[in-house]
């Protein structure tokens, strides 16, 4: 057989053929896989030849390489198979949402300055394009540092916030308070994305440790659970639940799709116990001064049970009146006198203002774009062979989906609180985070065929 023919694999013509094929493929990480695959075909052809004819080594090599075909043509075909692959449907949807965002801004330009929104939007687009060409696997080794830094920053800002409320309240001006709260809110909005990027990598790193036998499975599970619970504890001090919900739902989806069922059960059970303890302490006289999530959850309860925030004069009720008076084609470009007084305080309701101006046809287009975007990105995640890549995409799109759904329901007066509409509302710096997340997800898909099998990770089935 060819494997037994001395010098067959090392024959200069075979080495030259493999070099010529790999020279056509720009994705260098897959060169090893291509060499191994081609050598298997070459050896199979040589085996068939050795059974049929009594040929010399040089004659066998010449015959086999002739059967393999022109190396440049073979290489060009493999280059096409392994070259970067954009997900054009997602890119088209993002371009459509950028167009929608510009229309929303132009609608506001009749009454307000949109310079800041344009700056945020185009910074976000620039960051998205830069991350599109970024090698996402470089993030893997920074998973633990990213987790620890994110957690530390949230803890420090929370401690400073409590200290400022009790000791610096009289010394800080209203503009300083506004700036601090803006930074505080932006960090909390960004944190679920950073935590899920971290956990996608942490799960992969632990998997590699288990494969090498450096860490027991039981220790890995409890280690990850403790790390997963700490952000919940920090979020309980923040006067809002959007980041909390996004983080929890994203981590549940990440663990579910990674096949980590045992970890999912442990996280769900221990998370429920921790939340019960937090709410118990937050319900006391002293605890209520420190733990903010209790009062927020009570407002959610009052909203759904007693209709809080739905009565006359409330922002949600005013949003519904704007929608009811919108009509099929809207009331005209720009905000009406009726809506202009509310806008500066409620950019979360920007979709309501836009539908009021441009009509329900435009509103339905916005909602369809959001649904199609979520669906296509989820499908994009299922096509990835790399477990780490799949974890990144599914975790990040889950947080974006929660934000999309919450804001749309808020404008329809079905949900009490939400952040701004992702990607299409350029009022705050958070839109830069949204575009950055999209750029990272597109980068993951772009490189799905550019890594060798030895580099790819797969989930552990439990």
CSV table of C-alpha atoms in Angstrom, one decimal:
chain,number,residue,atom,x,y,z
A,1,UNK,CA,0.0,0.0,0.0
A,2,UNK,CA,1.1,3.6,-0.6
A,3,UNK,CA,1.6,4.2,3.1
A,4,UNK,CA,4.1,1.4,3.1
A,5,UNK,CA,6.0,2.7,0.0
A,6,UNK,CA,9.2,4.3,1.3
A,7,UNK,CA,9.4,7.9,0.4
A,8,UNK,CA,5.9,8.1,-1.2
A,9,UNK,CA,4.5,10.9,1.0
A,10,UNK,CA,7.8,12.8,1.0
A,11,UNK,CA,8.2,12.6,-2.8
A,12,UNK,CA,9.2,16.0,-4.2
A,13,UNK,CA,6.4,16.0,-6.7
A,14,UNK,CA,3.8,15.3,-4.0
A,15,UNK,CA,5.2,18.0,-1.7
A,16,UNK,CA,5.3,20.4,-4.6
A,17,UNK,CA,1.7,19.6,-5.5
A,18,UNK,CA,0.5,20.2,-2.0
A,19,UNK,CA,2.4,23.4,-1.7
A,20,UNK,CA,0.9,24.6,-5.0
A,21,UNK,CA,-2.7,23.8,-3.9
A,22,UNK,CA,-2.2,25.4,-0.5
A,23,UNK,CA,-0.6,28.5,-2.1
A,24,UNK,CA,-4.0,29.2,-3.7
A,25,UNK,CA,-5.9,29.2,-0.4
A,26,UNK,CA,-5.5,32.4,1.6
A,27,UNK,CA,-6.9,30.9,4.8
A,28,UNK,CA,-3.7,29.6,6.2
A,29,UNK,CA,-5.3,28.0,9.2
A,30,UNK,CA,-6.9,25.4,7.0
A,31,UNK,CA,-3.8,24.4,5.1
A,32,UNK,CA,-3.1,21.5,7.5
A,33,UNK,CA,-6.6,20.1,7.0
A,34,UNK,CA,-6.2,20.5,3.2
A,35,UNK,CA,-2.9,18.7,3.2
A,36,UNK,CA,-4.3,15.8,5.2
A,37,UNK,CA,-7.4,15.5,3.0
A,38,UNK,CA,-5.4,15.6,-0.2
A,39,UNK,CA,-2.9,13.1,1.1
A,40,UNK,CA,-5.8,10.7,1.9
A,41,UNK,CA,-7.1,10.9,-1.7
A,42,UNK,CA,-3.5,10.6,-3.1
A,43,UNK,CA,-2.9,7.5,-1.0
A,44,UNK,CA,-6.2,5.9,-2.0
A,45,UNK,CA,-5.4,6.4,-5.7
A,46,UNK,CA,-1.9,5.0,-5.1
A,47,UNK,CA,-3.3,1.9,-3.4
A,48,UNK,CA,-5.6,1.3,-6.3
A,49,UNK,CA,-2.7,1.7,-8.7
A,50,UNK,CA,-0.4,-0.6,-6.8
A,51,UNK,CA,-3.1,-3.4,-6.9
A,52,UNK,CA,-3.6,-3.1,-10.7
A,53,UNK,CA,0.0,-2.4,-11.9
A,54,UNK,CA,3.5,-3.2,-10.9
A,55,UNK,CA,4.7,0.5,-11.2
A,56,UNK,CA,7.8,2.2,-9.8
A,57,UNK,CA,7.5,5.0,-7.2
A,58,UNK,CA,8.0,7.8,-9.8
A,59,UNK,CA,5.5,6.2,-12.1
A,60,UNK,CA,2.9,5.8,-9.3
A,61,UNK,CA,3.4,9.4,-8.2
A,62,UNK,CA,3.0,10.8,-11.8
A,63,UNK,CA,-0.1,8.7,-12.3
A,64,UNK,CA,-1.7,9.7,-9.1
A,65,UNK,CA,-1.0,13.5,-9.5
A,66,UNK,CA,-2.5,13.3,-13.0
A,67,UNK,CA,-5.6,11.8,-11.6
A,68,UNK,CA,-5.8,14.5,-8.9
A,69,UNK,CA,-5.9,17.3,-11.5
A,70,UNK,CA,-4.4,20.7,-12.0
A,71,UNK,CA,-3.2,21.9,-8.5
A,72,UNK,CA,-4.0,25.5,-9.3
A,73,UNK,CA,-7.6,24.7,-10.2
A,74,UNK,CA,-7.9,22.4,-7.2
A,75,UNK,CA,-6.5,25.2,-5.0
A,76,UNK,CA,-8.8,27.9,-6.4
A,77,UNK,CA,-11.8,25.6,-5.7
A,78,UNK,CA,-10.7,25.1,-2.1
A,79,UNK,CA,-10.0,28.8,-1.7
A,80,UNK,CA,-13.7,29.5,-2.7
A,81,UNK,CA,-14.8,26.9,-0.1
A,82,UNK,CA,-12.7,28.4,2.7
A,83,UNK,CA,-12.7,32.2,1.9
A,84,UNK,CA,-14.6,34.6,4.2
A,85,UNK,CA,-18.4,34.3,3.8
A,86,UNK,CA,-20.5,37.4,4.6
A,87,UNK,CA,-24.0,36.8,5.8
A,88,UNK,CA,-25.6,39.0,3.2
A,89,UNK,CA,-29.2,38.7,4.5
A,90,UNK,CA,-28.1,40.0,7.9
A,91,UNK,CA,-25.9,42.8,6.4
A,92,UNK,CA,-28.9,43.8,4.2
A,93,UNK,CA,-31.2,43.9,7.3
A,94,UNK,CA,-28.6,46.0,9.2
A,95,UNK,CA,-28.4,48.4,6.3
A,96,UNK,CA,-32.2,48.6,6.2
A,97,UNK,CA,-32.2,49.4,10.0
A,98,UNK,CA,-29.6,52.1,9.4
A,99,UNK,CA,-31.9,53.6,6.8
A,100,UNK,CA,-34.8,53.5,9.2
A,101,UNK,CA,-32.7,55.1,11.9
A,102,UNK,CA,-31.8,58.0,9.5
A,103,UNK,CA,-35.5,58.4,8.7
A,104,UNK,CA,-36.3,58.6,12.4
A,105,UNK,CA,-33.6,61.2,12.9
A,106,UNK,CA,-34.8,63.3,10.0
A,107,UNK,CA,-38.3,63.1,11.4
A,108,UNK,CA,-36.9,64.5,14.7
A,109,UNK,CA,-34.7,67.1,12.8
A,110,UNK,CA,-37.9,69.2,12.2
A,111,UNK,CA,-38.0,70.0,15.9
A,112,UNK,CA,-34.6,69.0,17.5
A,113,UNK,CA,-30.9,69.0,16.8
A,114,UNK,CA,-29.8,65.5,15.6
A,115,UNK,CA,-26.0,66.2,15.5
A,116,UNK,CA,-25.4,64.0,18.6
A,117,UNK,CA,-27.5,61.1,17.2
A,118,UNK,CA,-25.6,61.2,13.9
A,119,UNK,CA,-22.3,61.1,15.7
A,120,UNK,CA,-23.3,58.1,17.8
A,121,UNK,CA,-24.7,56.3,14.8
A,122,UNK,CA,-21.7,56.8,12.5
A,123,UNK,CA,-19.3,55.9,15.4
A,124,UNK,CA,-21.3,52.7,15.8
A,125,UNK,CA,-21.2,51.9,12.1
A,126,UNK,CA,-17.4,52.5,12.1
A,127,UNK,CA,-16.9,50.2,15.1
A,128,UNK,CA,-19.1,47.5,13.4
A,129,UNK,CA,-17.0,47.6,10.2
A,130,UNK,CA,-13.8,47.4,12.2
A,131,UNK,CA,-15.0,44.4,14.2
A,132,UNK,CA,-16.3,42.7,11.1
A,133,UNK,CA,-12.6,42.1,10.1
A,134,UNK,CA,-11.6,41.2,13.6
A,135,UNK,CA,-10.5,37.6,14.5
A,136,UNK,CA,-13.1,36.8,17.2
A,137,UNK,CA,-11.0,33.8,18.6
A,138,UNK,CA,-8.5,36.3,19.9
A,139,UNK,CA,-11.1,37.1,22.6
A,140,UNK,CA,-10.9,33.5,24.0
A,141,UNK,CA,-7.8,34.0,26.1
A,142,UNK,CA,-9.2,37.2,27.5
A,143,UNK,CA,-12.5,35.6,28.8
A,144,UNK,CA,-11.5,35.6,32.4
A,145,UNK,CA,-9.9,39.1,32.5
A,146,UNK,CA,-13.0,40.5,30.6
A,147,UNK,CA,-15.3,38.9,33.2
A,148,UNK,CA,-13.4,40.1,36.2
A,149,UNK,CA,-12.9,43.7,34.8
A,150,UNK,CA,-16.6,44.0,33.9
A,151,UNK,CA,-17.7,42.7,37.4
A,152,UNK,CA,-15.1,45.0,39.1
A,153,UNK,CA,-16.2,48.1,37.2
A,154,UNK,CA,-19.9,47.4,38.1
A,155,UNK,CA,-19.1,47.0,41.7
A,156,UNK,CA,-16.9,50.1,41.9
A,157,UNK,CA,-19.6,52.3,40.2
A,158,UNK,CA,-22.2,50.8,42.5
A,159,UNK,CA,-20.2,51.6,45.6
A,160,UNK,CA,-19.4,55.1,44.3
A,161,UNK,CA,-23.1,55.6,43.6
A,162,UNK,CA,-24.1,54.6,47.2
A,163,UNK,CA,-21.3,56.7,48.6
A,164,UNK,CA,-22.3,59.7,46.5
A,165,UNK,CA,-26.0,59.5,47.6
A,166,UNK,CA,-25.1,59.4,51.3
A,167,UNK,CA,-22.0,61.7,51.5
A,168,UNK,CA,-21.8,63.8,48.3
A,169,UNK,CA,-25.4,64.6,47.6
A,170,UNK,CA,-25.0,68.3,48.5
A,171,UNK,CA,-21.5,68.7,46.9
A,172,UNK,CA,-22.4,67.4,43.4
A,173,UNK,CA,-24.3,69.7,40.9
A,174,UNK,CA,-27.2,68.4,38.8
A,175,UNK,CA,-25.0,68.3,35.7
A,176,UNK,CA,-22.5,66.1,37.6
A,177,UNK,CA,-25.3,63.8,38.8
A,178,UNK,CA,-26.6,63.6,35.2
A,179,UNK,CA,-23.1,62.7,33.9
A,180,UNK,CA,-22.6,60.0,36.6
A,181,UNK,CA,-26.0,58.5,36.0
A,182,UNK,CA,-25.4,58.4,32.3
A,183,UNK,CA,-22.0,56.6,32.7
A,184,UNK,CA,-23.6,54.3,35.3
A,185,UNK,CA,-26.5,53.5,33.0
A,186,UNK,CA,-24.3,52.9,29.9
A,187,UNK,CA,-22.1,50.5,31.8
A,188,UNK,CA,-25.1,48.5,33.0
A,189,UNK,CA,-26.5,48.4,29.4
A,190,UNK,CA,-23.1,47.2,28.1
A,191,UNK,CA,-22.4,44.6,30.9
A,192,UNK,CA,-24.8,41.8,29.7
A,193,UNK,CA,-22.9,41.6,26.4
A,194,UNK,CA,-19.5,41.6,28.1
A,195,UNK,CA,-20.6,38.9,30.6
A,196,UNK,CA,-21.9,36.6,27.8
A,197,UNK,CA,-18.8,37.1,25.7
A,198,UNK,CA,-16.9,36.1,28.8
A,199,UNK,CA,-19.0,33.0,29.6
A,200,UNK,CA,-18.8,31.7,26.0
A,201,UNK,CA,-15.1,31.7,26.4
A,202,UNK,CA,-15.0,30.4,30.0
A,203,UNK,CA,-17.1,27.4,29.1
A,204,UNK,CA,-14.7,26.7,26.2
A,205,UNK,CA,-11.6,27.1,28.4
A,206,UNK,CA,-13.1,24.8,31.0
A,207,UNK,CA,-13.9,22.2,28.3
A,208,UNK,CA,-10.3,22.3,27.2
A,209,UNK,CA,-9.1,21.8,30.8
A,210,UNK,CA,-11.4,18.8,31.2
A,211,UNK,CA,-10.1,17.3,28.0
A,212,UNK,CA,-6.6,17.6,29.3
A,213,UNK,CA,-7.6,16.2,32.6
A,214,UNK,CA,-6.5,19.3,34.5
A,215,UNK,CA,-9.8,20.0,36.2
A,216,UNK,CA,-12.6,17.8,37.5
A,217,UNK,CA,-16.1,18.2,36.0
A,218,UNK,CA,-17.7,18.8,39.4
A,219,UNK,CA,-15.2,21.6,40.3
A,220,UNK,CA,-15.8,23.2,36.9
A,221,UNK,CA,-19.6,23.3,37.4
A,222,UNK,CA,-19.5,24.9,40.8
A,223,UNK,CA,-16.8,27.3,39.7
A,224,UNK,CA,-18.9,28.5,36.7
A,225,UNK,CA,-22.1,28.7,38.9
A,226,UNK,CA,-20.4,31.0,41.4
A,227,UNK,CA,-19.2,33.3,38.6
A,228,UNK,CA,-22.7,33.3,37.0
A,229,UNK,CA,-24.4,34.3,40.3
A,230,UNK,CA,-22.1,37.2,41.1
A,231,UNK,CA,-23.5,39.5,38.3
A,232,UNK,CA,-27.1,38.8,39.6
A,233,UNK,CA,-26.0,40.0,43.0
A,234,UNK,CA,-24.5,43.2,41.5
A,235,UNK,CA,-27.6,43.8,39.4
A,236,UNK,CA,-29.8,43.7,42.4
A,237,UNK,CA,-28.4,47.1,43.5
A,238,UNK,CA,-29.2,48.7,40.2
A,239,UNK,CA,-32.5,50.6,39.9
A,240,UNK,CA,-33.6,48.7,36.7
A,241,UNK,CA,-34.0,45.2,35.5
A,242,UNK,CA,-33.3,45.4,31.7
A,243,UNK,CA,-29.6,44.3,32.1
A,244,UNK,CA,-30.6,41.7,34.7
A,245,UNK,CA,-33.2,40.1,32.4
A,246,UNK,CA,-30.9,40.3,29.4
A,247,UNK,CA,-28.1,38.6,31.2
A,248,UNK,CA,-30.2,35.9,32.7
A,249,UNK,CA,-32.1,35.0,29.5
A,250,UNK,CA,-28.8,35.2,27.5
A,251,UNK,CA,-27.0,32.9,29.9
A,252,UNK,CA,-29.8,30.4,30.0
A,253,UNK,CA,-29.9,30.2,26.1
A,254,UNK,CA,-26.1,29.9,26.0
A,255,UNK,CA,-26.1,27.0,28.4
A,256,UNK,CA,-29.0,25.3,26.7
A,257,UNK,CA,-27.6,25.5,23.2
A,258,UNK,CA,-24.1,24.4,24.6
A,259,UNK,CA,-25.7,21.2,25.9
A,260,UNK,CA,-24.7,22.1,29.5
A,261,UNK,CA,-28.0,20.9,31.0
A,262,UNK,CA,-26.5,20.2,34.4
A,263,UNK,CA,-25.1,23.7,34.6
A,264,UNK,CA,-28.4,25.1,33.5
A,265,UNK,CA,-30.3,23.3,36.3
A,266,UNK,CA,-27.7,24.4,38.8
A,267,UNK,CA,-27.8,28.0,37.6
A,268,UNK,CA,-31.6,28.1,37.6
A,269,UNK,CA,-32.0,26.6,41.1
A,270,UNK,CA,-29.2,28.6,42.8
A,271,UNK,CA,-30.3,31.8,40.9
A,272,UNK,CA,-33.8,31.4,42.2
A,273,UNK,CA,-32.5,30.8,45.8
A,274,UNK,CA,-30.3,33.9,45.5
A,275,UNK,CA,-33.1,36.1,44.2
A,276,UNK,CA,-35.3,34.9,47.0
A,277,UNK,CA,-32.7,35.8,49.6
A,278,UNK,CA,-32.1,39.2,47.9
A,279,UNK,CA,-35.8,40.0,47.9
A,280,UNK,CA,-36.1,38.9,51.5
A,281,UNK,CA,-33.3,41.2,52.6
A,282,UNK,CA,-34.5,43.9,50.3
A,283,UNK,CA,-37.9,43.7,51.9
A,284,UNK,CA,-36.5,44.8,55.3
A,285,UNK,CA,-36.3,48.4,56.4
A,286,UNK,CA,-32.5,48.5,56.2
A,287,UNK,CA,-32.2,46.3,53.1
A,288,UNK,CA,-34.5,48.5,51.1
A,289,UNK,CA,-32.0,51.4,51.2
A,290,UNK,CA,-29.4,49.2,49.5
A,291,UNK,CA,-31.2,46.8,47.3
A,292,UNK,CA,-33.1,48.5,44.4
A,293,UNK,CA,-34.5,45.5,42.5
A,294,UNK,CA,-37.3,45.0,45.0
A,295,UNK,CA,-38.9,48.4,44.3
A,296,UNK,CA,-38.5,47.8,40.5
A,297,UNK,CA,-40.1,44.4,40.7
A,298,UNK,CA,-43.0,45.8,42.8
A,299,UNK,CA,-43.5,48.4,40.0
A,300,UNK,CA,-43.7,45.5,37.5
A,301,UNK,CA,-46.3,43.8,39.7
A,302,UNK,CA,-48.3,47.0,40.1
A,303,UNK,CA,-48.2,47.5,36.3
A,304,UNK,CA,-49.6,44.1,35.5
A,305,UNK,CA,-52.0,43.8,38.4
A,306,UNK,CA,-53.2,47.3,39.1
A,307,UNK,CA,-52.5,49.0,35.8
A,308,UNK,CA,-49.9,51.4,37.2
A,309,UNK,CA,-48.5,53.7,34.5
A,310,UNK,CA,-51.5,53.1,32.3
A,311,UNK,CA,-53.8,55.8,33.5
A,312,UNK,CA,-54.6,59.2,32.1
A,313,UNK,CA,-51.6,61.5,31.9
A,314,UNK,CA,-48.9,58.8,32.1
A,315,UNK,CA,-46.2,58.5,29.5
A,316,UNK,CA,-47.4,55.0,28.4
A,317,UNK,CA,-50.9,56.1,28.0
A,318,UNK,CA,-49.8,59.1,26.0
A,319,UNK,CA,-47.8,56.8,23.8
A,320,UNK,CA,-50.9,54.7,23.1
A,321,UNK,CA,-52.8,57.9,22.1
A,322,UNK,CA,-50.0,58.8,19.7
A,323,UNK,CA,-50.3,55.3,18.1
A,324,UNK,CA,-54.1,55.4,17.9
A,325,UNK,CA,-54.0,58.8,16.1
A,326,UNK,CA,-51.3,57.8,13.7
A,327,UNK,CA,-53.4,56.3,11.0
A,328,UNK,CA,-52.1,54.2,8.1
A,329,UNK,CA,-49.8,56.9,6.7
A,330,UNK,CA,-49.2,59.1,9.8
A,331,UNK,CA,-49.7,62.7,10.6
A,332,UNK,CA,-46.8,64.2,8.6
A,333,UNK,CA,-43.1,64.6,9.0
A,334,UNK,CA,-41.9,66.0,12.3
A,335,UNK,CA,-43.5,65.9,15.8
A,336,UNK,CA,-46.9,67.5,16.4
A,337,UNK,CA,-47.4,70.0,19.2
A,338,UNK,CA,-49.1,67.2,21.1
A,339,UNK,CA,-46.0,65.0,21.1
A,340,UNK,CA,-43.2,67.5,21.2
A,341,UNK,CA,-43.6,68.2,24.9
A,342,UNK,CA,-43.0,64.6,25.8
A,343,UNK,CA,-40.1,63.7,23.5
A,344,UNK,CA,-37.1,65.2,25.4
A,345,UNK,CA,-38.0,63.1,28.5
A,346,UNK,CA,-38.8,59.8,26.8
A,347,UNK,CA,-36.6,58.7,23.9
A,348,UNK,CA,-37.6,55.1,24.7
A,349,UNK,CA,-40.8,56.0,23.0
A,350,UNK,CA,-39.1,57.1,19.8
A,351,UNK,CA,-40.9,54.4,17.9
A,352,UNK,CA,-44.3,55.8,19.0
A,353,UNK,CA,-43.3,59.2,17.8
A,354,UNK,CA,-42.2,57.9,14.5
A,355,UNK,CA,-45.3,55.8,13.9
A,356,UNK,CA,-47.4,58.9,14.8
A,357,UNK,CA,-45.6,60.9,12.2
A,358,UNK,CA,-45.1,58.3,9.4
A,359,UNK,CA,-47.9,55.9,10.0
A,360,UNK,CA,-48.5,52.3,10.9
A,361,UNK,CA,-47.1,51.1,7.6
A,362,UNK,CA,-43.7,52.4,8.6
A,363,UNK,CA,-44.2,50.9,12.1
A,364,UNK,CA,-44.9,47.5,10.7
A,365,UNK,CA,-41.8,47.7,8.5
A,366,UNK,CA,-39.7,48.5,11.6
A,367,UNK,CA,-41.2,45.5,13.6
A,368,UNK,CA,-40.7,43.1,10.6
A,369,UNK,CA,-37.1,44.2,10.2
A,370,UNK,CA,-36.4,43.5,13.9
A,371,UNK,CA,-38.1,40.1,13.7
A,372,UNK,CA,-36.3,39.1,10.5
A,373,UNK,CA,-33.0,40.3,11.9
A,374,UNK,CA,-33.4,38.2,15.1
A,375,UNK,CA,-34.4,35.1,13.0
A,376,UNK,CA,-31.6,35.4,10.5
A,377,UNK,CA,-28.9,35.8,13.2
A,378,UNK,CA,-30.3,32.8,15.2
A,379,UNK,CA,-30.1,30.8,11.9
A,380,UNK,CA,-26.6,32.1,11.4
A,381,UNK,CA,-25.6,30.8,14.8
A,382,UNK,CA,-26.9,27.3,14.1
A,383,UNK,CA,-24.7,27.1,11.0
A,384,UNK,CA,-21.5,27.6,13.0
A,385,UNK,CA,-19.3,24.5,13.6
A,386,UNK,CA,-17.3,26.2,16.4
A,387,UNK,CA,-18.9,25.8,19.8
A,388,UNK,CA,-17.2,29.0,21.0
A,389,UNK,CA,-18.5,30.9,18.0
A,390,UNK,CA,-22.0,29.5,18.5
A,391,UNK,CA,-22.0,30.5,22.1
A,392,UNK,CA,-21.0,34.1,21.2
A,393,UNK,CA,-23.7,34.6,18.6
A,394,UNK,CA,-26.5,33.0,20.5
A,395,UNK,CA,-25.7,34.8,23.7
A,396,UNK,CA,-25.4,38.2,22.1
A,397,UNK,CA,-28.4,38.0,19.9
A,398,UNK,CA,-30.5,36.9,22.9
A,399,UNK,CA,-29.7,40.1,24.7
A,400,UNK,CA,-30.5,42.2,21.6
A,401,UNK,CA,-33.7,40.3,21.1
A,402,UNK,CA,-34.8,41.0,24.7
A,403,UNK,CA,-34.1,44.7,24.1
A,404,UNK,CA,-36.0,44.7,20.8
A,405,UNK,CA,-39.1,42.9,22.2
A,406,UNK,CA,-39.1,45.0,25.4
A,407,UNK,CA,-39.0,48.3,23.6
A,408,UNK,CA,-41.7,47.4,21.1
A,409,UNK,CA,-44.0,46.1,23.9
A,410,UNK,CA,-43.3,49.3,25.9
A,411,UNK,CA,-44.5,51.5,23.1
A,412,UNK,CA,-47.6,49.3,22.8
A,413,UNK,CA,-48.2,49.8,26.5
A,414,UNK,CA,-47.9,46.1,27.2
A,415,UNK,CA,-44.6,46.3,29.2
A,416,UNK,CA,-43.7,48.9,31.8
A,417,UNK,CA,-40.0,49.7,31.3
A,418,UNK,CA,-37.4,49.2,28.6
A,419,UNK,CA,-34.3,50.7,27.0
A,420,UNK,CA,-34.2,52.4,23.6
A,421,UNK,CA,-34.8,50.4,20.4
A,422,UNK,CA,-31.5,48.7,19.4
A,423,UNK,CA,-29.7,49.8,16.2
A,424,UNK,CA,-32.6,52.1,15.1
A,425,UNK,CA,-32.6,54.6,18.0
A,426,UNK,CA,-29.4,56.8,17.9
A,427,UNK,CA,-30.2,58.9,21.0
A,428,UNK,CA,-27.7,57.4,23.3
A,429,UNK,CA,-24.2,55.9,23.3
A,430,UNK,CA,-25.7,52.4,23.6
A,431,UNK,CA,-26.2,52.3,19.9
A,432,UNK,CA,-22.4,52.1,19.5
A,433,UNK,CA,-22.6,48.9,21.7
A,434,UNK,CA,-25.4,47.5,19.5
A,435,UNK,CA,-23.4,48.0,16.3
A,436,UNK,CA,-20.3,46.6,18.0
A,437,UNK,CA,-22.2,43.4,18.9
A,438,UNK,CA,-23.5,43.1,15.3
A,439,UNK,CA,-20.0,43.5,13.9
A,440,UNK,CA,-18.7,40.8,16.2
A,441,UNK,CA,-21.4,38.4,15.2
A,442,UNK,CA,-20.8,39.0,11.5
A,443,UNK,CA,-17.1,38.5,12.1
A,444,UNK,CA,-17.8,35.1,13.7
A,445,UNK,CA,-19.9,34.0,10.7
A,446,UNK,CA,-17.4,35.4,8.2
A,447,UNK,CA,-14.7,33.2,9.6
A,448,UNK,CA,-16.7,30.0,9.9
A,449,UNK,CA,-14.8,28.1,7.2
A,450,UNK,CA,-11.4,29.6,7.9
A,451,UNK,CA,-10.3,27.4,10.8
A,452,UNK,CA,-8.9,23.9,10.9
A,453,UNK,CA,-10.7,21.1,12.7
A,454,UNK,CA,-8.1,21.1,15.4
A,455,UNK,CA,-9.0,24.8,16.2
A,456,UNK,CA,-12.7,24.3,16.4
A,457,UNK,CA,-14.4,23.5,19.7
A,458,UNK,CA,-17.5,21.5,20.2
A,459,UNK,CA,-20.0,21.5,23.1
A,460,UNK,CA,-19.8,18.9,25.8
A,461,UNK,CA,-23.0,16.8,25.9
A,462,UNK,CA,-24.2,16.0,29.3
